[in-house]
Amino acid sequence: MNSLVHQPPQTVRANGIELCYEIFGDADAEPMLLIMGLGAQMILWDDDFCRQLADRGFRVIRFDNRDIGKSSKLSGGKRLTALELLKLRFLKIPVSAPYKLSDMAQDTIGLMDALKIRSAHLVGASMGGMIAQEIAITFPERVRSLTSIMSTTGNPRVPPPTREAAAMLMAPPVTTKPEYLERFAQTWKILRVGSFPEDEALDRTRAERSFERGLNPAGVGRQLRAILASGSRKERLRSVKAPTLVIHGTLDPLVRPEGGLDTAASIAGAKLLMIEGMGHALPIPMWPQIISAIDQHAHDGRRKAAAL
């Protein structure tokens, strides 16, 4: 398999909106969809991370979720307030939202339809893990295997983010390039929890690339509302039959480690990989362990499916 096979970004109509996607790997390889998290463009699945997965024999597809990057920008929904969060947590008053995670799951299915992919391995990070879970629940026939990374079930009993991570999440958006570069570095310092020089050396380039593709602070707010308005998947996850791998960092300040534990406990037969020293990020030094785990899990899932 030639990992140099690479289709540059393209846009396709899916679920009534435009989604920007990019493909690494051979057209005949097993499809693997990478679903990114809150406010994160598809390029946060690092190019080399995607190439390394493609080298393992997968057709790797990353894409911008709705309201981010080069995909469709929607409208509606005001900026989330601290009062709404308090009402949700203590009074169980739902947060309103222009769309929910189920709509974003249908976006992913629409992309698969447009690319003529009957079923795929799904790998979701953070909010992307939530979307992948929703697909496994609602469209089980489309899922070869599920890998949920640094994500959670929506169970309100899972501890909330640390105070520092929550403050980062609720910080007013920035619009100028210098502000964005500074915010990007600050954000990942909090999320990585520790020093990762290889990643820190790339932060400016990554931030510039994201800025050049375009920011959409209102869209990030709508995505956050979608998460909070979608409620808990815990009971529904019991229906998931897809082979499932849960990966979570022991130091995650945003989606606490209990979120990964709860996800694994909610899906029958799920495998759990807790990575020591990992926060809410995919640091380069941890790629070998993460990529090997995804690869092994996807191939195990294929063998089990073939045996049925």
mmCIF file of C-alpha atoms in Angstrom:
data_model
loop_
_atom_site.group_PDB
_atom_site.id
_atom_site.type_symbol
_atom_site.label_atom_id
_atom_site.label_comp_id
_atom_site.label_asym_id
_atom_site.label_seq_id
_atom_site.Cartn_x
_atom_site.Cartn_y
_atom_site.Cartn_z
ATOM 1 C CA MET A 1 0.000 0.000 0.000
ATOM 2 C CA ASN A 2 1.403 3.373 -1.016
ATOM 3 C CA SER A 3 0.925 5.873 1.797
ATOM 4 C CA LEU A 4 1.761 8.685 -0.647
ATOM 5 C CA VAL A 5 -1.668 8.246 -2.256
ATOM 6 C CA HIS A 6 -3.385 11.406 -1.081
ATOM 7 C CA GLN A 7 -6.492 13.206 -2.281
ATOM 8 C CA PRO A 8 -6.391 16.934 -1.427
ATOM 9 C CA PRO A 9 -9.353 18.562 0.332
ATOM 10 C CA GLN A 10 -12.649 18.453 -1.514
ATOM 11 C CA THR A 11 -16.201 19.500 -0.679
ATOM 12 C CA VAL A 12 -19.285 17.334 -1.030
ATOM 13 C CA ARG A 13 -22.994 17.712 -0.304
ATOM 14 C CA ALA A 14 -24.031 15.627 2.695
ATOM 15 C CA ASN A 15 -27.198 15.761 4.825
ATOM 16 C CA GLY A 16 -28.180 19.041 3.191
ATOM 17 C CA ILE A 17 -24.905 20.861 3.931
ATOM 18 C CA GLU A 18 -21.387 21.079 2.468
ATOM 19 C CA LEU A 19 -18.653 19.051 4.157
ATOM 20 C CA CYS A 20 -14.954 19.480 3.440
ATOM 21 C CA TYR A 21 -12.987 16.231 3.567
ATOM 22 C CA GLU A 22 -9.555 14.834 2.750
ATOM 23 C CA ILE A 23 -8.364 11.275 2.087
ATOM 24 C CA PHE A 24 -5.048 9.532 2.810
ATOM 25 C CA GLY A 25 -4.331 6.037 1.563
ATOM 26 C CA ASP A 26 -5.258 3.591 -1.158
ATOM 27 C CA ALA A 27 -8.802 3.591 -2.549
ATOM 28 C CA ASP A 28 -9.082 -0.167 -1.987
ATOM 29 C CA ALA A 29 -8.060 -0.039 1.679
ATOM 30 C CA GLU A 30 -10.529 -0.372 4.526
ATOM 31 C CA PRO A 31 -12.216 2.998 5.173
ATOM 32 C CA MET A 32 -11.544 4.731 8.482
ATOM 33 C CA LEU A 33 -13.317 7.990 9.341
ATOM 34 C CA LEU A 34 -11.652 10.364 11.788
ATOM 35 C CA ILE A 35 -14.167 12.622 13.575
ATOM 36 C CA MET A 36 -12.733 15.669 15.357
ATOM 37 C CA GLY A 37 -13.881 17.420 18.501
ATOM 38 C CA LEU A 38 -15.391 20.707 19.625
ATOM 39 C CA GLY A 39 -14.174 23.693 17.633
ATOM 40 C CA ALA A 40 -11.423 21.591 16.059
ATOM 41 C CA GLN A 41 -10.809 21.564 12.326
ATOM 42 C CA MET A 42 -9.989 18.302 10.569
ATOM 43 C CA ILE A 43 -6.301 19.305 10.398
ATOM 44 C CA LEU A 44 -6.100 18.697 14.168
ATOM 45 C CA TRP A 45 -5.854 15.086 12.998
ATOM 46 C CA ASP A 46 -2.220 15.768 12.147
ATOM 47 C CA ASP A 47 -1.113 14.977 8.582
ATOM 48 C CA ASP A 48 1.542 12.543 9.800
ATOM 49 C CA PHE A 49 -0.920 10.870 12.169
ATOM 50 C CA CYS A 50 -3.209 10.250 9.178
ATOM 51 C CA ARG A 51 -0.337 8.997 7.019
ATOM 52 C CA GLN A 52 0.775 6.565 9.698
ATOM 53 C CA LEU A 53 -2.732 5.122 9.912
ATOM 54 C CA ALA A 54 -2.816 4.891 6.113
ATOM 55 C CA ASP A 55 0.489 3.012 6.278
ATOM 56 C CA ARG A 56 -1.305 0.418 8.417
ATOM 57 C CA GLY A 57 -3.636 -0.366 5.515
ATOM 58 C CA PHE A 58 -6.532 2.070 5.901
ATOM 59 C CA ARG A 59 -8.196 4.604 3.638
ATOM 60 C CA VAL A 60 -8.180 7.452 6.147
ATOM 61 C CA ILE A 61 -10.820 10.156 5.764
ATOM 62 C CA ARG A 62 -10.782 13.283 7.902
ATOM 63 C CA PHE A 63 -13.342 16.060 7.575
ATOM 64 C CA ASP A 64 -14.493 19.361 9.016
ATOM 65 C CA ASN A 65 -17.651 19.003 11.066
ATOM 66 C CA ARG A 66 -20.467 21.427 10.339
ATOM 67 C CA ASP A 67 -19.785 24.950 11.585
ATOM 68 C CA ILE A 68 -15.991 24.623 11.465
ATOM 69 C CA GLY A 69 -13.167 24.947 8.945
ATOM 70 C CA LYS A 70 -14.281 24.772 5.318
ATOM 71 C CA SER A 71 -17.613 23.034 5.939
ATOM 72 C CA SER A 72 -20.973 24.817 5.978
ATOM 73 C CA LYS A 73 -21.522 27.546 8.562
ATOM 74 C CA LEU A 74 -24.978 27.503 10.100
ATOM 75 C CA SER A 75 -26.833 30.177 12.050
ATOM 76 C CA GLY A 76 -28.801 30.721 15.244
ATOM 77 C CA GLY A 77 -28.026 30.113 18.885
ATOM 78 C CA LYS A 78 -26.644 32.729 21.250
ATOM 79 C CA ARG A 79 -23.351 32.450 23.113
ATOM 80 C CA LEU A 80 -23.670 29.977 25.993
ATOM 81 C CA THR A 81 -23.888 31.590 29.418
ATOM 82 C CA ALA A 82 -22.654 30.408 32.803
ATOM 83 C CA LEU A 83 -26.240 30.674 34.053
ATOM 84 C CA GLU A 84 -27.405 28.140 31.460
ATOM 85 C CA LEU A 85 -24.669 25.750 32.561
ATOM 86 C CA LEU A 86 -25.694 26.111 36.198
ATOM 87 C CA LYS A 87 -29.351 25.514 35.334
ATOM 88 C CA LEU A 88 -28.396 22.407 33.374
ATOM 89 C CA ARG A 89 -26.150 20.974 36.085
ATOM 90 C CA PHE A 90 -28.229 21.700 39.162
ATOM 91 C CA LEU A 91 -31.812 22.184 37.926
ATOM 92 C CA LYS A 92 -31.659 19.843 34.888
ATOM 93 C CA ILE A 93 -33.054 22.600 32.666
ATOM 94 C CA PRO A 94 -32.024 21.670 29.090
ATOM 95 C CA VAL A 95 -29.840 23.934 26.986
ATOM 96 C CA SER A 96 -31.455 25.010 23.707
ATOM 97 C CA ALA A 97 -29.560 24.296 20.494
ATOM 98 C CA PRO A 98 -30.018 24.819 16.722
ATOM 99 C CA TYR A 99 -28.893 21.204 16.196
ATOM 100 C CA LYS A 100 -27.755 18.193 18.214
ATOM 101 C CA LEU A 101 -25.126 15.484 18.015
ATOM 102 C CA SER A 102 -27.644 13.286 16.175
ATOM 103 C CA ASP A 103 -27.624 15.819 13.315
ATOM 104 C CA MET A 104 -23.840 15.716 13.230
ATOM 105 C CA ALA A 105 -24.002 11.919 13.159
ATOM 106 C CA GLN A 106 -26.259 12.177 10.117
ATOM 107 C CA ASP A 107 -23.688 14.504 8.524
ATOM 108 C CA THR A 108 -21.118 11.726 8.858
ATOM 109 C CA ILE A 109 -23.497 9.175 7.368
ATOM 110 C CA GLY A 110 -24.202 11.613 4.529
ATOM 111 C CA LEU A 111 -20.468 11.873 3.856
ATOM 112 C CA MET A 112 -20.177 8.087 3.803
ATOM 113 C CA ASP A 113 -23.096 7.919 1.352
ATOM 114 C CA ALA A 114 -21.510 10.543 -0.897
ATOM 115 C CA LEU A 115 -18.241 8.586 -0.910
ATOM 116 C CA LYS A 116 -20.108 5.300 -1.451
ATOM 117 C CA ILE A 117 -18.815 3.833 1.810
ATOM 118 C CA ARG A 118 -21.209 1.187 3.130
ATOM 119 C CA SER A 119 -19.434 0.801 6.466
ATOM 120 C CA ALA A 120 -16.267 2.117 8.067
ATOM 121 C CA HIS A 121 -14.080 2.072 11.136
ATOM 122 C CA LEU A 122 -14.997 5.136 13.183
ATOM 123 C CA VAL A 123 -12.420 6.974 15.294
ATOM 124 C CA GLY A 124 -13.740 9.957 17.219
ATOM 125 C CA ALA A 125 -11.923 12.342 19.561
ATOM 126 C CA SER A 126 -13.773 14.243 22.304
ATOM 127 C CA MET A 127 -17.001 15.542 20.690
ATOM 128 C CA GLY A 128 -16.040 13.364 17.722
ATOM 129 C CA GLY A 129 -16.208 10.366 20.048
ATOM 130 C CA MET A 130 -19.711 11.406 21.050
ATOM 131 C CA ILE A 131 -20.727 11.643 17.384
ATOM 132 C CA ALA A 132 -19.179 8.235 16.680
ATOM 133 C CA GLN A 133 -21.088 6.770 19.634
ATOM 134 C CA GLU A 134 -24.319 8.237 18.253
ATOM 135 C CA ILE A 135 -23.631 6.625 14.871
ATOM 136 C CA ALA A 136 -22.939 3.250 16.508
ATOM 137 C CA ILE A 137 -26.262 3.508 18.322
ATOM 138 C CA THR A 138 -28.410 4.757 15.447
ATOM 139 C CA PHE A 139 -26.673 3.322 12.370
ATOM 140 C CA PRO A 140 -25.063 0.085 13.633
ATOM 141 C CA GLU A 141 -24.818 -1.412 10.147
ATOM 142 C CA ARG A 142 -22.466 1.404 9.085
ATOM 143 C CA VAL A 143 -19.851 0.732 11.797
ATOM 144 C CA ARG A 144 -17.075 -1.855 11.398
ATOM 145 C CA SER A 145 -15.439 -0.815 14.660
ATOM 146 C CA LEU A 146 -15.699 2.093 17.082
ATOM 147 C CA THR A 147 -12.796 3.871 18.774
ATOM 148 C CA SER A 148 -13.845 6.554 21.243
ATOM 149 C CA ILE A 149 -10.935 8.762 22.353
ATOM 150 C CA MET A 150 -11.000 11.193 25.321
ATOM 151 C CA SER A 151 -14.789 11.251 25.155
ATOM 152 C CA THR A 152 -17.744 10.481 27.404
ATOM 153 C CA THR A 153 -21.339 9.259 27.467
ATOM 154 C CA GLY A 154 -23.057 12.506 28.396
ATOM 155 C CA ASN A 155 -23.752 11.031 31.825
ATOM 156 C CA PRO A 156 -24.150 14.040 34.173
ATOM 157 C CA ARG A 157 -22.535 12.066 36.995
ATOM 158 C CA VAL A 158 -19.155 12.210 35.256
ATOM 159 C CA PRO A 159 -17.075 14.945 36.940
ATOM 160 C CA PRO A 160 -17.000 18.288 35.119
ATOM 161 C CA PRO A 161 -13.852 19.840 33.605
ATOM 162 C CA THR A 162 -11.236 21.265 35.921
ATOM 163 C CA ARG A 163 -11.700 24.930 36.761
ATOM 164 C CA GLU A 164 -8.850 25.919 34.427
ATOM 165 C CA ALA A 165 -10.213 23.850 31.520
ATOM 166 C CA ALA A 166 -13.750 25.161 32.062
ATOM 167 C CA ALA A 167 -12.486 28.756 32.057
ATOM 168 C CA MET A 168 -10.707 28.075 28.772
ATOM 169 C CA LEU A 169 -13.901 26.649 27.298
ATOM 170 C CA MET A 170 -15.957 29.689 28.295
ATOM 171 C CA ALA A 171 -13.353 32.349 27.415
ATOM 172 C CA PRO A 172 -14.546 35.077 25.013
ATOM 173 C CA PRO A 173 -13.574 34.289 21.414
ATOM 174 C CA VAL A 174 -10.657 36.048 19.723
ATOM 175 C CA THR A 175 -10.640 37.251 16.124
ATOM 176 C CA THR A 176 -7.213 38.694 15.277
ATOM 177 C CA LYS A 177 -4.307 36.493 14.239
ATOM 178 C CA PRO A 178 -1.943 37.508 17.097
ATOM 179 C CA GLU A 179 -4.703 36.880 19.657
ATOM 180 C CA TYR A 180 -5.521 33.537 18.080
ATOM 181 C CA LEU A 181 -1.884 32.379 18.041
ATOM 182 C CA GLU A 182 -1.549 33.244 21.715
ATOM 183 C CA ARG A 183 -4.867 31.591 22.625
ATOM 184 C CA PHE A 184 -3.948 28.440 20.682
ATOM 185 C CA ALA A 185 -0.696 28.037 22.617
ATOM 186 C CA GLN A 186 -2.418 28.720 25.949
ATOM 187 C CA THR A 187 -5.219 26.266 25.190
ATOM 188 C CA TRP A 188 -2.932 23.375 24.324
ATOM 189 C CA LYS A 189 -0.704 24.036 27.310
ATOM 190 C CA ILE A 190 -3.775 23.488 29.493
ATOM 191 C CA LEU A 191 -5.099 20.508 27.531
ATOM 192 C CA ARG A 192 -1.815 18.605 27.172
ATOM 193 C CA VAL A 193 -1.045 18.851 30.902
ATOM 194 C CA GLY A 194 2.718 18.862 30.824
ATOM 195 C CA SER A 195 5.595 19.611 28.506
ATOM 196 C CA PHE A 196 5.623 18.107 25.008
ATOM 197 C CA PRO A 197 8.377 19.924 23.108
ATOM 198 C CA GLU A 198 7.684 18.220 19.762
ATOM 199 C CA ASP A 199 4.105 19.463 19.778
ATOM 200 C CA GLU A 200 4.953 22.871 21.198
ATOM 201 C CA ALA A 201 7.390 23.385 18.315
ATOM 202 C CA LEU A 202 4.531 22.856 15.869
ATOM 203 C CA ASP A 203 1.886 24.925 17.692
ATOM 204 C CA ARG A 204 2.504 28.145 15.773
ATOM 205 C CA THR A 205 2.358 26.399 12.382
ATOM 206 C CA ARG A 206 -0.781 24.504 13.380
ATOM 207 C CA ALA A 207 -2.419 27.699 14.658
ATOM 208 C CA GLU A 208 -1.543 29.650 11.511
ATOM 209 C CA ARG A 209 -2.960 26.900 9.339
ATOM 210 C CA SER A 210 -6.219 26.857 11.316
ATOM 211 C CA PHE A 211 -6.482 30.656 11.197
ATOM 212 C CA GLU A 212 -5.924 30.717 7.456
ATOM 213 C CA ARG A 213 -8.689 28.142 6.905
ATOM 214 C CA GLY A 214 -11.055 30.425 8.791
ATOM 215 C CA LEU A 215 -12.451 30.826 12.307
ATOM 216 C CA ASN A 216 -16.114 30.571 13.256
ATOM 217 C CA PRO A 217 -16.575 31.363 16.972
ATOM 218 C CA ALA A 218 -20.367 31.308 16.694
ATOM 219 C CA GLY A 219 -20.161 27.833 15.190
ATOM 220 C CA VAL A 220 -18.046 26.594 18.083
ATOM 221 C CA GLY A 221 -20.769 27.912 20.395
ATOM 222 C CA ARG A 222 -23.415 25.999 18.458
ATOM 223 C CA GLN A 223 -21.332 22.815 18.644
ATOM 224 C CA LEU A 224 -21.035 23.235 22.414
ATOM 225 C CA ARG A 225 -24.799 23.692 22.652
ATOM 226 C CA ALA A 226 -25.250 20.523 20.573
ATOM 227 C CA ILE A 227 -23.209 18.541 23.117
ATOM 228 C CA LEU A 228 -25.093 19.901 26.115
ATOM 229 C CA ALA A 229 -28.535 19.612 24.479
ATOM 230 C CA SER A 230 -28.023 15.980 23.455
ATOM 231 C CA GLY A 231 -28.168 14.549 26.961
ATOM 232 C CA SER A 232 -26.854 11.191 28.093
ATOM 233 C CA ARG A 233 -26.196 8.264 25.761
ATOM 234 C CA LYS A 234 -25.337 5.912 28.635
ATOM 235 C CA GLU A 235 -28.418 3.679 28.491
ATOM 236 C CA ARG A 236 -28.598 3.723 24.696
ATOM 237 C CA LEU A 237 -24.950 2.679 24.454
ATOM 238 C CA ARG A 238 -25.918 -0.693 25.882
ATOM 239 C CA SER A 239 -27.324 -1.528 22.436
ATOM 240 C CA VAL A 240 -23.973 -1.028 20.677
ATOM 241 C CA LYS A 241 -22.704 -4.224 19.064
ATOM 242 C CA ALA A 242 -19.709 -2.808 17.186
ATOM 243 C CA PRO A 243 -16.315 -3.843 18.586
ATOM 244 C CA THR A 244 -15.382 -0.874 20.761
ATOM 245 C CA LEU A 245 -12.101 0.544 22.006
ATOM 246 C CA VAL A 246 -12.037 3.396 24.517
ATOM 247 C CA ILE A 247 -8.816 5.427 24.799
ATOM 248 C CA HIS A 248 -8.431 8.054 27.505
ATOM 249 C CA GLY A 249 -5.658 9.967 29.221
ATOM 250 C CA THR A 250 -5.170 9.656 32.959
ATOM 251 C CA LEU A 251 -4.666 13.427 33.269
ATOM 252 C CA ASP A 252 -7.480 14.697 31.012
ATOM 253 C CA PRO A 253 -8.646 18.060 32.439
ATOM 254 C CA LEU A 254 -11.528 18.642 30.012
ATOM 255 C CA VAL A 255 -13.266 15.283 29.673
ATOM 256 C CA ARG A 256 -12.165 13.713 32.925
ATOM 257 C CA PRO A 257 -10.847 10.133 32.985
ATOM 258 C CA GLU A 258 -14.161 9.011 34.479
ATOM 259 C CA GLY A 259 -15.730 9.825 31.102
ATOM 260 C CA GLY A 260 -13.667 7.142 29.433
ATOM 261 C CA LEU A 261 -14.311 4.684 32.241
ATOM 262 C CA ASP A 262 -18.052 5.331 31.955
ATOM 263 C CA THR A 263 -17.980 4.854 28.181
ATOM 264 C CA ALA A 264 -16.199 1.511 28.449
ATOM 265 C CA ALA A 265 -18.545 0.366 31.224
ATOM 266 C CA SER A 266 -21.608 1.253 29.132
ATOM 267 C CA ILE A 267 -20.730 -0.805 26.037
ATOM 268 C CA ALA A 268 -20.660 -4.583 26.326
ATOM 269 C CA GLY A 269 -17.233 -6.030 25.597
ATOM 270 C CA ALA A 270 -15.536 -2.649 25.196
ATOM 271 C CA LYS A 271 -11.773 -2.562 25.614
ATOM 272 C CA LEU A 272 -10.288 0.250 27.697
ATOM 273 C CA LEU A 273 -6.843 1.784 27.209
ATOM 274 C CA MET A 274 -5.893 4.401 29.799
ATOM 275 C CA ILE A 275 -2.735 6.205 28.705
ATOM 276 C CA GLU A 276 -0.578 7.346 31.585
ATOM 277 C CA GLY A 277 0.314 11.036 31.467
ATOM 278 C CA MET A 278 -2.000 11.918 28.580
ATOM 279 C CA GLY A 279 -4.292 14.924 28.885
ATOM 280 C CA HIS A 280 -6.934 16.059 26.402
ATOM 281 C CA ALA A 281 -4.689 15.828 23.358
ATOM 282 C CA LEU A 282 -2.876 13.403 21.075
ATOM 283 C CA PRO A 283 0.780 14.236 21.784
ATOM 284 C CA ILE A 284 3.333 13.050 19.224
ATOM 285 C CA PRO A 285 5.276 10.845 21.706
ATOM 286 C CA MET A 286 2.067 8.892 22.353
ATOM 287 C CA TRP A 287 1.185 8.330 18.686
ATOM 288 C CA PRO A 288 2.868 4.896 18.451
ATOM 289 C CA GLN A 289 0.753 3.551 21.309
ATOM 290 C CA ILE A 290 -2.459 5.198 20.058
ATOM 291 C CA ILE A 291 -2.023 4.270 16.389
ATOM 292 C CA SER A 292 -1.051 0.682 17.211
ATOM 293 C CA ALA A 293 -4.114 0.341 19.450
ATOM 294 C CA ILE A 294 -6.461 1.703 16.747
ATOM 295 C CA ASP A 295 -4.877 -0.540 14.113
ATOM 296 C CA GLN A 296 -5.029 -3.676 16.262
ATOM 297 C CA HIS A 297 -8.611 -2.966 17.279
ATOM 298 C CA ALA A 298 -9.792 -2.393 13.699
ATOM 299 C CA HIS A 299 -8.195 -5.622 12.516
ATOM 300 C CA ASP A 300 -9.601 -7.540 15.485
ATOM 301 C CA GLY A 301 -13.024 -6.158 14.581
ATOM 302 C CA ARG A 302 -12.626 -7.330 11.005
ATOM 303 C CA ARG A 303 -11.724 -10.841 12.116
ATOM 304 C CA LYS A 304 -14.725 -11.011 14.448
ATOM 305 C CA ALA A 305 -17.068 -9.769 11.712
ATOM 306 C CA ALA A 306 -15.695 -12.353 9.272
ATOM 307 C CA ALA A 307 -16.300 -15.112 11.834
ATOM 308 C CA LEU A 308 -20.006 -14.265 12.194
#
